[in-house]
Coordinates of N, CA and C in Angstrom, one line a residue:
G679 N 92.8 78.4 102.9 CA 92.0 78.5 104.4 C 91.1 77.3 104.4
L680 N 90.3 77.3 104.7 CA 89.2 76.5 104.7 C 87.7 77.5 105.6
G681 N 86.8 77.1 104.4 CA 85.7 77.2 105.1 C 84.8 77.0 106.8
V682 N 84.2 77.5 107.2 CA 84.2 76.7 108.6 C 83.2 76.1 108.5
H683 N 82.7 75.9 107.4 CA 81.9 74.3 107.5 C 82.5 73.0 106.8
S684 N 84.2 73.0 106.7 CA 84.9 72.3 106.7 C 86.0 72.2 107.8
Q685 N 85.3 73.1 108.7 CA 86.2 72.7 110.1 C 85.7 71.1 110.8
R686 N 86.5 70.4 111.9 CA 86.4 69.8 112.8 C 85.1 69.6 113.5
A687 N 84.8 70.9 114.0 CA 83.3 71.2 114.8 C 82.1 70.3 113.8
F688 N 82.4 70.7 112.6 CA 81.2 70.5 111.9 C 81.3 69.2 110.9
A689 N 82.0 68.3 111.5 CA 82.4 67.0 111.0 C 81.6 66.0 111.0
D690 N 80.3 66.1 111.9 CA 79.4 65.2 111.8 C 78.0 65.7 111.0
L691 N 78.1 67.0 110.5 CA 76.8 67.2 110.1 C 77.3 67.0 108.2
P692 N 75.6 66.8 107.9 CA 75.6 66.2 106.4 C 76.6 67.5 105.5
R693 N 77.3 67.4 104.4 CA 78.0 67.6 103.6 C 77.7 68.5 102.4
L694 N 77.6 69.6 102.0 CA 77.0 70.2 101.1 C 78.1 71.1 100.1
P695 N 77.9 71.1 99.1 CA 78.6 71.7 98.2 C 78.5 73.3 98.2
L696 N 79.5 73.7 98.6 CA 79.6 75.5 99.0 C 80.5 76.0 98.4
P697 N 80.4 75.8 96.8 CA 82.0 76.5 96.3 C 81.8 77.9 96.2
V698 N 81.0 78.8 96.8 CA 81.5 80.2 97.0 C 82.3 80.5 98.4
T699 N 81.6 80.0 99.3 CA 82.3 79.5 100.5 C 83.9 78.9 100.5
D700 N 83.7 78.0 99.7 CA 85.5 77.8 99.5 C 85.8 78.4 98.7
L701 N 85.7 79.2 97.9 CA 86.4 80.2 97.3 C 86.8 81.3 98.3
L702 N 85.6 82.1 98.5 CA 85.8 83.1 99.8 C 86.9 82.8 100.8
A703 N 87.2 81.7 101.2 CA 87.7 81.1 102.3 C 89.6 81.0 101.6
T704 N 89.6 81.3 100.6 CA 91.2 81.1 100.2 C 91.1 82.5 100.0
E705 N 90.4 83.8 99.8 CA 90.6 85.0 99.2 C 90.6 86.1 100.5
T706 N 90.1 85.7 101.4 CA 89.7 86.4 102.9 C 90.5 85.8 103.9
L707 N 90.7 87.0 105.0 CA 91.6 86.8 106.1 C 90.3 87.2 107.1
G708 N 90.3 85.3 108.0 CA 89.5 85.6 109.2 C 90.4 86.4 110.3
L709 N 90.2 87.5 111.0 CA 90.4 88.2 112.1 C 90.1 87.9 113.6
P710 N 90.4 87.4 114.3 CA 89.9 87.1 115.7 C 88.9 87.6 116.3
C711 N 87.9 87.1 116.8 CA 87.0 88.1 117.6 C 86.3 86.8 118.3
F712 N 86.3 87.2 119.8 CA 85.6 86.2 120.6 C 85.0 87.1 121.9
V713 N 84.5 86.7 122.8 CA 83.9 87.4 124.0 C 84.7 88.0 125.0
D714 N 86.1 87.2 125.1 CA 87.1 88.0 126.4 C 88.3 88.6 125.7
M715 N 88.0 88.9 124.0 CA 89.2 89.3 123.8 C 89.4 91.3 124.5
T716 N 90.3 91.2 124.5 CA 91.1 92.5 125.5 C 91.2 93.6 124.4
Q717 N 91.6 94.5 124.6 CA 91.6 95.5 124.2 C 93.9 95.2 123.8
G718 N 94.3 94.9 125.1 CA 95.6 93.9 124.4 C 95.4 93.3 123.3
D719 N 94.8 92.2 123.0 CA 94.5 91.6 122.1 C 94.2 92.3 120.6
V720 N 93.5 93.2 120.7 CA 93.0 94.1 119.7 C 94.3 95.2 119.4
A721 N 94.7 95.7 120.0 CA 96.3 95.8 119.8 C 97.2 95.5 119.0
Y722 N 97.3 94.0 119.6 CA 98.2 93.1 119.1 C 97.8 92.7 117.8
V723 N 96.5 92.3 117.5 CA 96.3 92.0 116.2 C 96.3 93.2 114.9
C724 N 96.1 94.7 115.4 CA 96.4 95.6 114.7 C 97.9 95.9 114.4
E725 N 98.4 95.4 115.4 CA 100.7 95.8 115.2 C 100.7 94.5 114.3
V726 N 99.9 93.3 114.1 CA 100.5 92.1 113.5 C 100.1 92.9 111.6
L727 N 99.1 93.5 111.7 CA 98.5 93.5 110.6 C 98.8 94.5 109.8
D728 N 99.6 95.7 110.8 CA 100.3 97.0 110.1 C 101.6 96.6 109.9
A729 N 102.6 95.5 110.5 CA 103.5 94.5 110.2 C 103.0 94.1 108.8
I730 N 102.2 93.4 108.4 CA 102.2 92.7 107.3 C 101.6 93.8 105.9
E731 N 101.0 95.0 106.3 CA 100.7 96.5 105.3 C 102.3 96.5 105.1
S732 N 103.3 96.8 106.0 CA 104.3 97.0 105.4 C 105.4 96.3 104.6
I733 N 105.3 95.1 105.3 CA 105.8 93.9 104.5 C 105.4 93.9 103.0
R734 N 104.3 94.0 103.0 CA 103.5 93.6 101.4 C 103.2 94.7 101.1
H735 N 103.4 95.8 101.3 CA 103.1 97.2 100.8 C 102.0 97.5 100.4
I736 N 100.8 97.0 100.8 CA 99.4 97.0 100.9 C 98.8 98.4 101.2
E737 N 98.4 99.0 100.2 CA 97.6 100.4 100.5 C 96.2 99.9 101.2
R738 N 96.2 100.7 102.4 CA 95.0 100.7 102.9 C 93.8 101.7 102.4
P739 N 92.6 100.6 102.0 CA 91.3 101.3 101.5 C 91.1 102.5 102.5
S740 N 90.6 103.4 101.9 CA 90.2 104.8 102.8 C 88.2 104.0 103.5
L741 N 88.4 104.6 104.2 CA 87.1 104.7 104.9 C 86.3 105.8 105.0
N742 N 86.6 106.7 104.4 CA 85.9 107.8 104.2 C 84.5 107.6 103.0
K743 N 84.0 107.4 102.7 CA 82.8 107.2 101.6 C 82.6 108.4 101.0
A744 N 83.0 108.6 99.9 CA 82.5 109.9 99.0 C 81.2 110.0 98.8
A745 N 80.6 111.5 98.9 CA 79.2 111.8 99.1 C 78.7 111.9 97.7

């Protein structure tokens, strides 16, 4: 993917080299997040993530922090 600085909305702004941002853009997944997001939207995103997890056999990280 592209870093947000590479998006069309920012095309008129000065371009700076952002190598870490560029690297992270290729290694992370951006999830939908917007003001009008409904519970149904959230549920759909979760369903898609579950489907991807099942297909790729990704082990979900534990949310419990060791004390």
